Coordinates of C-alpha atoms and ligand atoms in Angstrom, one line a residue:
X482 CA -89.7 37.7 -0.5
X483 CA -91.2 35.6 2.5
X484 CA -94.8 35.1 3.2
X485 CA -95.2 36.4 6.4
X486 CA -99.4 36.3 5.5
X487 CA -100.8 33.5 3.9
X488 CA -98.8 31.2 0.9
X489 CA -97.0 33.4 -2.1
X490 CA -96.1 32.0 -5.0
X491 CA -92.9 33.2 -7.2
X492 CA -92.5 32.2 -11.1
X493 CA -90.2 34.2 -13.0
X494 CA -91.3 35.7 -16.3
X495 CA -89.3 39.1 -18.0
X496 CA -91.2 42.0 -18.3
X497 CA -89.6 44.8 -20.3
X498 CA -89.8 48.3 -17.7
X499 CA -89.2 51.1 -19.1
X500 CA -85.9 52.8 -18.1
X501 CA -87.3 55.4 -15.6
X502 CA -89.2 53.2 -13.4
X503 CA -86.2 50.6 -13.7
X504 CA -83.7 52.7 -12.5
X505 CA -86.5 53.9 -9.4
X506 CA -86.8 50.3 -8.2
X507 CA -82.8 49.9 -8.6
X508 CA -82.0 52.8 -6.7
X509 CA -84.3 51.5 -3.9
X510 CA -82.5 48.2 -4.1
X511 CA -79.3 49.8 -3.2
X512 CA -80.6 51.6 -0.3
X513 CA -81.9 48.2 1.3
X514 CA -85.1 48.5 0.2
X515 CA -87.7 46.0 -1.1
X516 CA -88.9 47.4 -4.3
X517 CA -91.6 45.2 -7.1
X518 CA -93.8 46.6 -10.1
X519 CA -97.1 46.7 -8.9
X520 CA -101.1 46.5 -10.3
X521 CA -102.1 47.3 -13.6
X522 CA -98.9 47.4 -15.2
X523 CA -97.8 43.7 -14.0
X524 CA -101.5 42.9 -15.5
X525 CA -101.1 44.3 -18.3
X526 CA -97.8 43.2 -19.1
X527 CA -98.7 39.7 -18.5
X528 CA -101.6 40.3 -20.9
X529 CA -99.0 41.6 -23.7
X530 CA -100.9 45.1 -23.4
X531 CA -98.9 48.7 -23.1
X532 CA -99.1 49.3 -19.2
X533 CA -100.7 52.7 -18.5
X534 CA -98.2 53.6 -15.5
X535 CA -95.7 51.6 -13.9
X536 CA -96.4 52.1 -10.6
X537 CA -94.1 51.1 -7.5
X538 CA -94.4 49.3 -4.2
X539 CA -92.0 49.4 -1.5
X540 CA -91.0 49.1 2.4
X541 CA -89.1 52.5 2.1
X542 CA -90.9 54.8 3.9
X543 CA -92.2 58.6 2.2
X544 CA -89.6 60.2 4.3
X545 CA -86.6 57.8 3.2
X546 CA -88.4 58.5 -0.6
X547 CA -88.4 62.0 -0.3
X548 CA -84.7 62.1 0.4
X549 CA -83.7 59.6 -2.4
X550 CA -84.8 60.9 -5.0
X551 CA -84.4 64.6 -6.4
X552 CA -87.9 65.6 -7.5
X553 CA -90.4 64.3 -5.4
X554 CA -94.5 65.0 -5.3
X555 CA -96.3 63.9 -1.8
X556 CA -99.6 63.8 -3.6
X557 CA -101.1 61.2 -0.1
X558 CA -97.8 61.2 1.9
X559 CA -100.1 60.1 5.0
X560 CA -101.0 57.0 3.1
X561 CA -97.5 56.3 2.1
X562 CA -97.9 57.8 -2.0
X563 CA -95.6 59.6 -3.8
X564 CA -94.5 60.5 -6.9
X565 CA -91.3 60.4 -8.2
X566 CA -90.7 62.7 -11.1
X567 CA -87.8 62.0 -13.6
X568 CA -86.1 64.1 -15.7
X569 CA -87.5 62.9 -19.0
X570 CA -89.9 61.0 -18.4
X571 CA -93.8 60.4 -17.0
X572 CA -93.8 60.3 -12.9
X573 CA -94.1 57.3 -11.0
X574 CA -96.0 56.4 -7.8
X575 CA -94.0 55.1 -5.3
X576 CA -95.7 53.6 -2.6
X577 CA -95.1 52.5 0.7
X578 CA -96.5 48.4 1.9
X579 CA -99.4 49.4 3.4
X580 CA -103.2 47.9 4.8
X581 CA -106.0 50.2 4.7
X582 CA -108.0 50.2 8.2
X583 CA -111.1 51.2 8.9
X584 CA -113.3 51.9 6.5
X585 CA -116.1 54.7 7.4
X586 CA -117.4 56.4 4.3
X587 CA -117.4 53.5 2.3
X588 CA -115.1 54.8 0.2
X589 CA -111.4 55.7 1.5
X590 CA -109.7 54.5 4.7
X591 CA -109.1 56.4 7.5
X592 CA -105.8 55.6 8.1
X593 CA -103.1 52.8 6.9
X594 CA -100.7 50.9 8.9
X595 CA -97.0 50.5 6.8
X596 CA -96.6 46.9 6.7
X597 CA -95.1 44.6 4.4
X598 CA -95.1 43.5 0.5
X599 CA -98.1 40.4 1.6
X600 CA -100.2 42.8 3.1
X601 CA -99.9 45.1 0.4
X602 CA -101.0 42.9 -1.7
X603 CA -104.0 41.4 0.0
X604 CA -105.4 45.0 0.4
X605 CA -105.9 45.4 -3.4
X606 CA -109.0 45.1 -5.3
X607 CA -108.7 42.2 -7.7
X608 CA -106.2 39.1 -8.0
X609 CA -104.9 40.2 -11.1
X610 CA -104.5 43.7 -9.8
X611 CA -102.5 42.1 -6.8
X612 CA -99.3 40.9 -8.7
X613 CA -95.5 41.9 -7.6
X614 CA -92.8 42.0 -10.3
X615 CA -89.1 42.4 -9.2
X616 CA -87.2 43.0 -12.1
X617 CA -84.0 42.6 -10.4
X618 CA -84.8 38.8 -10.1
X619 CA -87.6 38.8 -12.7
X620 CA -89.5 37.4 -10.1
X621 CA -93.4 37.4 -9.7
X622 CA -94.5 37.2 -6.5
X623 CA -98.5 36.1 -6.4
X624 CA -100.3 36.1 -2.9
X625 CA -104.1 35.6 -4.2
X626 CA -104.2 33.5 -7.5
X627 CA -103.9 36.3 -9.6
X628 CA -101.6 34.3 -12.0
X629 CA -104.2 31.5 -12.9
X630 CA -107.1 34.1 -12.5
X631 CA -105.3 36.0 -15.7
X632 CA -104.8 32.8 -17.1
X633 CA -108.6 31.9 -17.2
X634 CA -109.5 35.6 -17.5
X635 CA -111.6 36.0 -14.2
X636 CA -112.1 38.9 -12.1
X637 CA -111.7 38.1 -8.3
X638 CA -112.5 40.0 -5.4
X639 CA -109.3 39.3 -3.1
X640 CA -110.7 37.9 0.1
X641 CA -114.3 37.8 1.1
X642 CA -115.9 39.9 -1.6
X643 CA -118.6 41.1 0.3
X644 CA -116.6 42.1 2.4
X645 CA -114.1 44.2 0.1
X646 CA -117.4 45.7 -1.2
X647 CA -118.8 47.1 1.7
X648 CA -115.0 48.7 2.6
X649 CA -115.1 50.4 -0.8
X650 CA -118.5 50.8 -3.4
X651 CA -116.1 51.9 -6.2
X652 CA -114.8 48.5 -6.5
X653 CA -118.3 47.1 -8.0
X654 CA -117.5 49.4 -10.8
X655 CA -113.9 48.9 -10.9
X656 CA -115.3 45.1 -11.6
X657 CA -117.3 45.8 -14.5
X658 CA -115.1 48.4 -15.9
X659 CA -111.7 45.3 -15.9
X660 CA -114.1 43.0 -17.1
X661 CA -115.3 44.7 -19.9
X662 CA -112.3 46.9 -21.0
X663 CA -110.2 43.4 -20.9
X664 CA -112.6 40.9 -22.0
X665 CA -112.6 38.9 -18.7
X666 CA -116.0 37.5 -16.7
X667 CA -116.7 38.4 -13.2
X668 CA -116.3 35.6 -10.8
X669 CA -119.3 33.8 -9.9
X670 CA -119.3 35.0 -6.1
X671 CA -117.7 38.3 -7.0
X672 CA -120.8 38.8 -9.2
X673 CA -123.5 38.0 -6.6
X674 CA -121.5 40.1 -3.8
X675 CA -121.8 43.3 -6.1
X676 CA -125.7 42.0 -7.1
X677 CA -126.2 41.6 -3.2
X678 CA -124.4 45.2 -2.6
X679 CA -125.3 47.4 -5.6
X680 CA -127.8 49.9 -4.4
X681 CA -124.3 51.1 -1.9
X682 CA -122.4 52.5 -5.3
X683 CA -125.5 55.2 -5.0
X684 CA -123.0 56.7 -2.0
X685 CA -119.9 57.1 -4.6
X686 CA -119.3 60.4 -5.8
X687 CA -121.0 61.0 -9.2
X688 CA -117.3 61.7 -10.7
X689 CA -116.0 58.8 -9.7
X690 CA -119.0 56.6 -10.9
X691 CA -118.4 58.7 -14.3
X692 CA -115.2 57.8 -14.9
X693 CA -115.3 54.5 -14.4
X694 CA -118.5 54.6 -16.5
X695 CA -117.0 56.7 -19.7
X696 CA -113.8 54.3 -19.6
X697 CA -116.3 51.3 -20.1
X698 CA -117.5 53.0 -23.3
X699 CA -114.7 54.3 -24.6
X700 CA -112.1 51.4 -23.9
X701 CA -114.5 48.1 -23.9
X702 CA -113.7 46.2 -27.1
X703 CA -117.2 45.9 -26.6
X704 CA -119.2 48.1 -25.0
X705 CA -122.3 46.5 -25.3
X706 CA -121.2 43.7 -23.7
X707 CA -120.0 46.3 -20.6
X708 CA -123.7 47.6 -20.3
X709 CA -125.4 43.8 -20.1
X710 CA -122.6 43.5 -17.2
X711 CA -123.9 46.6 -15.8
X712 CA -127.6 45.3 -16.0
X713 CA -127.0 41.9 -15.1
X714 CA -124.5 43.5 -11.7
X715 CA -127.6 45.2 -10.5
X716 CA -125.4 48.5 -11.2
X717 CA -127.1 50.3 -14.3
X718 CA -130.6 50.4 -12.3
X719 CA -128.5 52.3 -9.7
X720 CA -126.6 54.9 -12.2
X721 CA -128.4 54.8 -15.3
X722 CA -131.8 53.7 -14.3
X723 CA -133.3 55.6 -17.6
X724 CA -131.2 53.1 -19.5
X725 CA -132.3 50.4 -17.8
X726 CA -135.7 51.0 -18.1
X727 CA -135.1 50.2 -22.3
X728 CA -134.6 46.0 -21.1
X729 CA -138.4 45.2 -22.6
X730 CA -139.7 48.2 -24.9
X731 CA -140.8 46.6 -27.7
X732 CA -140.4 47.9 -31.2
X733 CA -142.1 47.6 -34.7
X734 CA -140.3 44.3 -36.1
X735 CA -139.8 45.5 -39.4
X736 CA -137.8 48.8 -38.5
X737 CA -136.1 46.9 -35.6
X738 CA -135.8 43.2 -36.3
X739 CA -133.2 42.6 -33.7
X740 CA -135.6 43.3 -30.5
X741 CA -136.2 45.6 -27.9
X742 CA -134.7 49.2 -27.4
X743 CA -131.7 48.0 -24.7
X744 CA -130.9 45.0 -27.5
X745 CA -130.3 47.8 -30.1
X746 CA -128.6 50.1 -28.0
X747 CA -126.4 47.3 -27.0
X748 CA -125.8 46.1 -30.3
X749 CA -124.9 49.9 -31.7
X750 CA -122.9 49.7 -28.3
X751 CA -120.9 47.0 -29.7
X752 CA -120.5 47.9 -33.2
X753 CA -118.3 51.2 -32.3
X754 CA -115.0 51.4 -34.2
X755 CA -111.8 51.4 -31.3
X756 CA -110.9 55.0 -30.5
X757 CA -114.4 56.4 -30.8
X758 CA -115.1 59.9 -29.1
X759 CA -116.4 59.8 -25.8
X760 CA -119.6 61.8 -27.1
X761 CA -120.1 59.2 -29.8
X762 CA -120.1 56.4 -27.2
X763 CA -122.5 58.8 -25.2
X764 CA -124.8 59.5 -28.0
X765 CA -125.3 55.8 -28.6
X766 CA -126.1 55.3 -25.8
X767 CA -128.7 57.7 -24.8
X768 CA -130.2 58.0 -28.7
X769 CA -133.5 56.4 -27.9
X770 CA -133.1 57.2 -23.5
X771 CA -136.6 58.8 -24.6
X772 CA -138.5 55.6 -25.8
X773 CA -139.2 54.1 -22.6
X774 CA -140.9 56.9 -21.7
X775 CA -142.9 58.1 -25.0
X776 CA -143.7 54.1 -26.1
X777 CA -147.4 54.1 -27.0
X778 CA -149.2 51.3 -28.7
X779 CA -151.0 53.0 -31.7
X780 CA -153.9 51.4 -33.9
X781 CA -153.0 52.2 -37.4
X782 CA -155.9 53.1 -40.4
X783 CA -155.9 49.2 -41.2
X784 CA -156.2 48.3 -37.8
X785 CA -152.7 47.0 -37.3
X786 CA -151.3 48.4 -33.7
X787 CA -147.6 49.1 -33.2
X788 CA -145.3 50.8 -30.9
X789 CA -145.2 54.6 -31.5
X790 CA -142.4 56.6 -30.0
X791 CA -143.8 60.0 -31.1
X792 CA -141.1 63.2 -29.6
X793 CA -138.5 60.6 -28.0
X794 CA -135.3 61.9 -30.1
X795 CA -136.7 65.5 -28.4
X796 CA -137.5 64.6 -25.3
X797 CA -133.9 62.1 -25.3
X798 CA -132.3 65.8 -25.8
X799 CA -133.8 66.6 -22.6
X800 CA -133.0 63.6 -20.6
X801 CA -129.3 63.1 -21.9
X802 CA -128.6 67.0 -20.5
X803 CA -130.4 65.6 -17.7
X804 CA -128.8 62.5 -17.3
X805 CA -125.2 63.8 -17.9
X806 CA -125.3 66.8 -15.6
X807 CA -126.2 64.3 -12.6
X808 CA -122.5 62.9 -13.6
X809 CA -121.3 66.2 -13.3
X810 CA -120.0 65.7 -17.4
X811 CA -118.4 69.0 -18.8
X812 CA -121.2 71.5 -20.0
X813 CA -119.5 71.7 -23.8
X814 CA -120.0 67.4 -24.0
X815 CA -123.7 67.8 -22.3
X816 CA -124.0 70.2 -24.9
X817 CA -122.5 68.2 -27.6
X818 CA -124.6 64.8 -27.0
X819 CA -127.3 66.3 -26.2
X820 CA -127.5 68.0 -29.7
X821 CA -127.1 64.9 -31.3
X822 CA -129.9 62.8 -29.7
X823 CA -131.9 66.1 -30.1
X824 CA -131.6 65.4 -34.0
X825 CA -131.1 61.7 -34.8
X826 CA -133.9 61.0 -36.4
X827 CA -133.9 64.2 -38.7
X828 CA -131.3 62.5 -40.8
X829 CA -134.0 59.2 -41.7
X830 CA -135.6 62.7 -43.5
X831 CA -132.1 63.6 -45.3
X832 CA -133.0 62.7 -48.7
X833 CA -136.2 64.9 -48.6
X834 CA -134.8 67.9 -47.6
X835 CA -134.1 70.8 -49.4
X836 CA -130.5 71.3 -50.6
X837 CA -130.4 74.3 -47.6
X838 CA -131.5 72.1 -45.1
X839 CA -128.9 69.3 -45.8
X840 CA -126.2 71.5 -46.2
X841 CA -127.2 72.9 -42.4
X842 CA -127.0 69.0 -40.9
X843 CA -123.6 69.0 -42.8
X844 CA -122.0 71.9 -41.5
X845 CA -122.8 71.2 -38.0
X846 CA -119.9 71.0 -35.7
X847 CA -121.4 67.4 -34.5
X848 CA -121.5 66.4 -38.1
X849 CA -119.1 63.3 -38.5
X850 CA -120.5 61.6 -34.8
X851 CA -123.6 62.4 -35.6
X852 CA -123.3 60.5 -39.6
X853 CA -121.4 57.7 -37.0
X854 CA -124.4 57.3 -34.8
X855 CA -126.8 57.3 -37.8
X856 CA -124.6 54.2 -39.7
X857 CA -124.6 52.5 -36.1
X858 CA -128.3 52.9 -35.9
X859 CA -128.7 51.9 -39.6
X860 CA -126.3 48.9 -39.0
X861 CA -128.1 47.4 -35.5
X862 CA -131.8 47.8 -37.1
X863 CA -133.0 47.6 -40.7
X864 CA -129.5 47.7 -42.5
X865 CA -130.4 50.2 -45.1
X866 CA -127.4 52.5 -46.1
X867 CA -129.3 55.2 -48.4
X868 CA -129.3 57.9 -46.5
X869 CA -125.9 57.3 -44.9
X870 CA -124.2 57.2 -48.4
X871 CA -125.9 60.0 -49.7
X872 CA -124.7 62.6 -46.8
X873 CA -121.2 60.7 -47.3
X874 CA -121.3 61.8 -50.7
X875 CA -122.6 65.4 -49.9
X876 CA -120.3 65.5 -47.6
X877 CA -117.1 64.8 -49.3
X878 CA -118.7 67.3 -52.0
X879 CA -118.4 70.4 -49.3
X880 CA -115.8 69.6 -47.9
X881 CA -113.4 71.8 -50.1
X882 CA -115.2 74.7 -49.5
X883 CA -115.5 76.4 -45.9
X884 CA -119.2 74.5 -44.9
X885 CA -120.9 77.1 -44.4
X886 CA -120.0 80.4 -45.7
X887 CA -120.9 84.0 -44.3
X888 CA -124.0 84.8 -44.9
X889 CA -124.0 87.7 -47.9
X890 CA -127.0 89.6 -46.5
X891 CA -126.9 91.2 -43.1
X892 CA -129.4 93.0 -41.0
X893 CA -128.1 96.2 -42.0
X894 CA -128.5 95.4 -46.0
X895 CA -132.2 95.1 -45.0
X896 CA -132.1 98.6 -43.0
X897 CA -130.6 100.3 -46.1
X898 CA -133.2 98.5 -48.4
X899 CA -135.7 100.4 -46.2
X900 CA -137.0 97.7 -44.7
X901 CA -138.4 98.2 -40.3
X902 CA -135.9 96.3 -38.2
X903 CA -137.8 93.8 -36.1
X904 CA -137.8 90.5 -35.1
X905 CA -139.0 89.6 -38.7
X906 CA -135.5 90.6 -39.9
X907 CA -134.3 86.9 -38.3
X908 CA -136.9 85.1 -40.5
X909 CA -136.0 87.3 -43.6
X910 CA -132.1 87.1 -43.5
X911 CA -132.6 83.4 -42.4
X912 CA -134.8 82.4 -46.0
X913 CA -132.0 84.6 -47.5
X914 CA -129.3 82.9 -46.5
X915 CA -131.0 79.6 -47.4
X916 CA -131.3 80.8 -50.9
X917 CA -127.4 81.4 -50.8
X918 CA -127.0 78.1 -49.4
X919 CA -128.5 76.7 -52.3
X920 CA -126.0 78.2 -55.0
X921 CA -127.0 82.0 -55.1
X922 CA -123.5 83.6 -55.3
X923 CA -124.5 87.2 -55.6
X924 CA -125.3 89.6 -53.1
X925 CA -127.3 91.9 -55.4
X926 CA -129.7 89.0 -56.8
X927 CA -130.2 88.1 -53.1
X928 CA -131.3 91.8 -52.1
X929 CA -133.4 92.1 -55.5
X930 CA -135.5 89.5 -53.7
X931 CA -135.6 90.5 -50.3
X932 CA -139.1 92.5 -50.8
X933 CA -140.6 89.3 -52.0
X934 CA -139.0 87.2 -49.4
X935 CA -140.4 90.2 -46.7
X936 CA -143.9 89.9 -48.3
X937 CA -144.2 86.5 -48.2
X938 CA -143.3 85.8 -44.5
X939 CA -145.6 88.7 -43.4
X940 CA -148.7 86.5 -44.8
Ligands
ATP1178 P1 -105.7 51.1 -15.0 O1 -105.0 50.4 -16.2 O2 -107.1 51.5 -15.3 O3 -104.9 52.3 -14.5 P2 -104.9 49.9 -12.6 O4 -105.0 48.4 -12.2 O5 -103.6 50.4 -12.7 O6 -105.8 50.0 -13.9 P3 -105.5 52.0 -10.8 O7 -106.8 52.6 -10.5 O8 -104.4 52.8 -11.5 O9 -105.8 50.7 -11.6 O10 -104.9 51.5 -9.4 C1 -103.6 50.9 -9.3 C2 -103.7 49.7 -8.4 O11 -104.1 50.1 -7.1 C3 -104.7 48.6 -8.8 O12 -104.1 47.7 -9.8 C4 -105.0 48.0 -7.5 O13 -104.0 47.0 -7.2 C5 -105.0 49.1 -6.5 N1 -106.3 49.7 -6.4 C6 -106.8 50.8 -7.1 N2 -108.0 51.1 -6.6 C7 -108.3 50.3 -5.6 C8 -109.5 50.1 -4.8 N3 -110.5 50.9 -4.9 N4 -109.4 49.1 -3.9 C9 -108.3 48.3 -3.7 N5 -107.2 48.4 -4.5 C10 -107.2 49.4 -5.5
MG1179 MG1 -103.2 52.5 -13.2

């Protein structure tokens, strides 16, 4: 490859491609055509990770693409993309050297110019998403540092970063989002450039700010770690600014020893097991979202004051549906999380209930996050177990029978009994089915008491 922009340097290094991309570059080699491995998948080969997608670069044009290969998919022919779909295996974007110009929206280009393998690689984001791998040679071809930026683990704006910013808002994200899912620290001017420009990502679409978003708390080793970046980039104020009003709520010491609410949610943050549900990562994240806004200082009987957050799990509920909607988040997950920060703090209470009541938290769809989030809560504050080992236990004890069973009783056992339908019979089948819950098997014994049961809600 020649550098006909700026100074490119080649090492050689093997990568093992797997056989259908391999045999895309090679077939484009035989035509004439420059062909390399591309972006993430050069990174994260260098990095010993499992590349996502092996994506393609190359000087053949969509037209000359189109006709090489059998099954093709022009998913942005006008920007030089497509796909190449092989028999047996995952399609592969084939793209054609190209610069972006003119960015109006802040977003996407308006148009691209085809140009060659330098340019292409100046337009991307970040050095170590800039790297060309020619498996032909085994050459890597590096235009912007990318090498030695991989080597000290540094994310890089190619170029001027404030200017790269201003082209495209996403990429303040994208910054965070590498950074944290792959351990690395943001460049000291890359960092100030996104400080200097974050209030812009408010003009990205709230899907795209989501994804990026969800992937930093499912994927982050630590995802705590991915929200301080967010706060210290000037980027959760803009997205999440109910989060970032936790920074400085104070809580009692001796329930929360570790600090303030955005500490703890940080810490629980970082304490999620790899491979955690995305509504698990959520939950912990907005659990206490209602603190901020429910924080009183309280003088208690001895005259002691501390921090009262009376109604925030409640309220939370409220502000997660809220919260998630605005990211445009699927109506079953809103659903989902918002349930659990609804009821967190009803399972500190677990070992009071009554047998019906436990069995209810146990049977709930949401049951095993919702255990999660309480051990993660447990684990980042006062580190007592007790009530997480007991619904373990209670747990494992239900779990060979269905959770919860039908209900024996139904309205029209009541009618029969001769009882007036009405919108007591909710109340009276519900205390019914509670005494099932709690090891009455037999449908008749339950209906012998369903006078009493009647008598004693009408009071
Ligand atoms: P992932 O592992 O998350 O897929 P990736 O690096 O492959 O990471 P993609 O979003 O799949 O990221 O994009 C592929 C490549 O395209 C990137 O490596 C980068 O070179 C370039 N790219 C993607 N988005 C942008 C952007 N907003 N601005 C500039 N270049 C970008
Ligand atoms: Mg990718």
């Amino acid at each position: 490859m020649t550098a006909e922009n700026g100074r490119v340097e080649t090492s050689r290094r093997t990568i093992e491609v797997p056989p259908a991309p391999l045999a895309i570059v090679r077939k484009l080699h035989e035509q004439g055509h420059e062909a390399h491995l591309v972006g993430g998948c050069v990174r994260d080969a260098l990095l010993g990770r499992t590349p996502k997608d092996w994506d393609i670069a190359t000087s053949a044009r969509p037209e000359e693409i189109e006709a090489l290969f059998p099954k093709t998919v022009a998913v942005g022919k006008a920007f030089g993309i497509m796909t190449v779909v092989p028999e047996d295996a995952p399609p592969v974007e084939v793209a054609t050297f190209r610069s972006d110009a003119g960015y109006a929206d802040g977003r996407r280009p308006e148009s691209v110019q085809f140009t060659n393998a330098v340019e292409d690689a100046r337009r991307r984001d970040f050095t170590i998403n800039s790297l060309l791998y020619d498996p032909a040679s085994g050459a890597i071809h590096d235009t912007a540092g990318g090498q030695a930026d991989l080597a000290a683990r540094l994310i890089r704006a190619i170029g001027d970063p404030a200017r790269r910013f201003a082209e495209d808002h996403l990429r303040m994200l994208r910054a965070v989002r590498f950074a944290a899912t792959l351990g690395f620290t943001i460049e000291p001017a890359t960092l100030a450039a996104i400080q200097a420009q974050a209030g812009s990502i408010r003009r990205i679409s709230a899907e795209r700010v989501r994804d990026e978003l969800f992937e930093i708390l499912t994927a982050a080793p630590r995802a705590g770690e991915g929200l301080q970046l967010l706060l210290e980039s000037g980027l959760l104020a803009e997205i999440l600014p109910e989060v970032a009003a936790m920074v400085g709520v104070e809580q009692p010491p001796e329930f929360h020893p570790e600090g303030d609410v955005f500490t703890h949610t940080k810490m629980m943050l970082d304490a999620m097991e790899p491979g955690r549900p995305l509504r698990l990562a959520l939950a912990v994240l907005l659990h206490d979202v209602g603190k901020p806004v429910t924080a009183m200082l309280a003088t208690l009987p001895d005259g002691t004051r501390r921090w009262r957050f009376e109604g925030h799990a409640p309220l939370g509920a409220e502000m997660t549906r809220e919260i998630l909607t605005r990211l445009r988040a699927p109506t079953a997950l809103v659903d989902k999380v918002s349930h659990m920060v609804g009821n967190h703090m009803r399972f500190g209470d677990a070992l009071k209930m009554r047998p019906a009541k436990v069995r209810r938290l146990i049977g709930a769809p949401t049951f095993e996050d919702e255990l999660e989030l309480h051990r993660l809560d447990c684990l980042s504050s006062h580190a007592l177990f007790g009530v997480h080992d007991f619904l373990r236990q209670a747990h494992a004890q239900y779990v060979a029978e269905p959770v919860l069973p039908e209900p024996l009783v139904m309205g029209r056992d009541l009618v029969v009994l001769g009882l007036e339908p009405g919108p007591r019979f909710k109340h009276i089948l519900q205390a019914l089915y509670d005494l099932q819950l709690e090891g009455e098997n037999d449908k008749a014994a339950l209906l012998a008491q369903a006078p009493q049961v009647a008598a004693a809600l009408a009071d």
